C-alpha positions as a Python dict, from the first residue, in 0.01 Angstrom:
ca = {
    (1, 'Q'): (0, 0, 0),
    (2, 'V'): (135, 339, -98),
    (3, 'Q'): (166, 586, 186),
    (4, 'L'): (228, 958, 157),
    (5, 'V'): (335, 1139, 472),
    (6, 'E'): (316, 1516, 471),
    (7, 'S'): (485, 1772, 692),
    (8, 'G'): (488, 2148, 706),
    (9, 'G'): (196, 2384, 678),
    (10, 'G'): (62, 2608, 950),
    (11, 'L'): (-21, 2974, 997),
    (12, 'V'): (168, 3254, 827),
    (13, 'Q'): (109, 3620, 754),
    (14, 'A'): (45, 3742, 403),
    (15, 'G'): (372, 3782, 217),
    (16, 'G'): (539, 3509, 417),
    (17, 'S'): (667, 3168, 316),
    (18, 'L'): (597, 2806, 401),
    (19, 'R'): (749, 2477, 293),
    (20, 'L'): (551, 2156, 254),
    (21, 'S'): (723, 1822, 234),
    (22, 'C'): (595, 1478, 147),
    (23, 'A'): (759, 1138, 168),
    (24, 'A'): (629, 843, -31),
    (25, 'S'): (672, 482, 77),
    (26, 'V'): (756, 378, -280),
    (27, 'S'): (898, 535, -592),
    (28, 'L'): (632, 678, -823),
    (29, 'G'): (648, 846, -1160),
    (30, 'A'): (467, 1166, -1073),
    (31, 'M'): (414, 1359, -753),
    (32, 'G'): (234, 1678, -678),
    (33, 'W'): (34, 1900, -450),
    (34, 'Y'): (-335, 1979, -464),
    (35, 'R'): (-536, 2208, -242),
    (36, 'Q'): (-899, 2232, -139),
    (37, 'T'): (-1119, 2483, 36),
    (38, 'P'): (-1469, 2415, 174),
    (39, 'G'): (-1729, 2388, -98),
    (40, 'K'): (-1477, 2379, -380),
    (41, 'E'): (-1320, 2103, -582),
    (42, 'R'): (-966, 1995, -515),
    (43, 'E'): (-732, 2175, -754),
    (44, 'L'): (-382, 2102, -874),
    (45, 'V'): (-121, 2343, -743),
    (46, 'A'): (198, 2189, -881),
    (47, 'A'): (327, 1859, -1013),
    (48, 'I'): (661, 1707, -1104),
    (49, 'I'): (761, 1412, -1319),
    (50, 'S'): (1021, 1214, -1129),
    (51, 'S'): (1226, 1091, -1425),
    (52, 'S'): (1261, 1422, -1607),
    (53, 'G'): (1207, 1681, -1337),
    (54, 'R'): (949, 1845, -1561),
    (55, 'T'): (710, 2059, -1362),
    (56, 'K'): (362, 2202, -1401),
    (57, 'Y'): (202, 2484, -1203),
    (58, 'S'): (-141, 2633, -1170),
    (59, 'D'): (-169, 2992, -1282),
    (60, 'S'): (-202, 3105, -920),
    (61, 'A'): (117, 2922, -821),
    (62, 'K'): (341, 3035, -1106),
    (63, 'G'): (618, 3266, -995),
    (64, 'R'): (548, 3213, -625),
    (65, 'F'): (564, 2839, -562),
    (66, 'T'): (839, 2594, -649),
    (67, 'I'): (803, 2217, -653),
    (68, 'S'): (1108, 1994, -629),
    (69, 'G'): (1169, 1624, -587),
    (70, 'D'): (1436, 1396, -448),
    (71, 'N'): (1414, 1064, -629),
    (72, 'A'): (1659, 893, -395),
    (73, 'K'): (1436, 967, -97),
    (74, 'N'): (1098, 954, -277),
    (75, 'T'): (1016, 1299, -148),
    (76, 'V'): (857, 1609, -294),
    (77, 'T'): (870, 1961, -155),
    (78, 'L'): (658, 2264, -226),
    (79, 'Q'): (820, 2595, -140),
    (80, 'M'): (554, 2864, -117),
    (81, 'N'): (658, 3228, -117),
    (82, 'S'): (465, 3554, -123),
    (83, 'L'): (166, 3380, 27),
    (84, 'K'): (-176, 3541, -1),
    (85, 'P'): (-491, 3492, 207),
    (86, 'E'): (-649, 3318, -92),
    (87, 'D'): (-382, 3047, -64),
    (88, 'T'): (-551, 2934, 256),
    (89, 'A'): (-658, 2573, 207),
    (90, 'V'): (-591, 2214, 297),
    (91, 'Y'): (-295, 2101, 89),
    (92, 'Y'): (-271, 1738, -18),
    (93, 'C'): (35, 1554, -137),
    (94, 'S'): (-44, 1330, -431),
    (95, 'A'): (132, 1072, -642),
    (96, 'G'): (78, 830, -925),
    (97, 'V'): (242, 620, -1191),
    (98, 'L'): (188, 874, -1470),
    (99, 'I'): (-35, 1141, -1319),
    (100, 'P'): (-24, 1246, -952),
    (101, 'N'): (-385, 1165, -871),
    (102, 'E'): (-384, 801, -763),
    (103, 'F'): (-259, 822, -407),
    (104, 'W'): (-317, 1090, -148),
    (105, 'G'): (-173, 1215, 178),
    (106, 'Q'): (-388, 1304, 476),
    (107, 'G'): (-374, 1677, 406),
    (108, 'T'): (-215, 1966, 590),
    (109, 'Q'): (-374, 2301, 670),
    (110, 'V'): (-218, 2620, 537),
    (111, 'T'): (-365, 2942, 671),
    (112, 'V'): (-251, 3282, 548),
    (113, 'S'): (-366, 3577, 756),
    (114, 'S'): (-411, 3924, 611),
}
């Protein structure tokens, strides 16, 4: 069974930074981060292909967030800078063979105060 263990998150003021980390129990082809707020669908924030390092970002994350992976440790990190109140959400680590939407972490709360 694939397990994703997240760390990081918390409360930060607008303009601040947070780092989210996720460790997978096995090696997978794609890893990423989604986020969700009450009443809304879960949305992709950023994803990375393990073999190539190719990344994809949502429009809201571009220029502020950076996703990186460590294939040797099966980990993925999301560095979030210039945080805004609208970034407040539960962030989920995700992973999959080709697309990072097969396996999920438990979620970690990120709250950005104005």
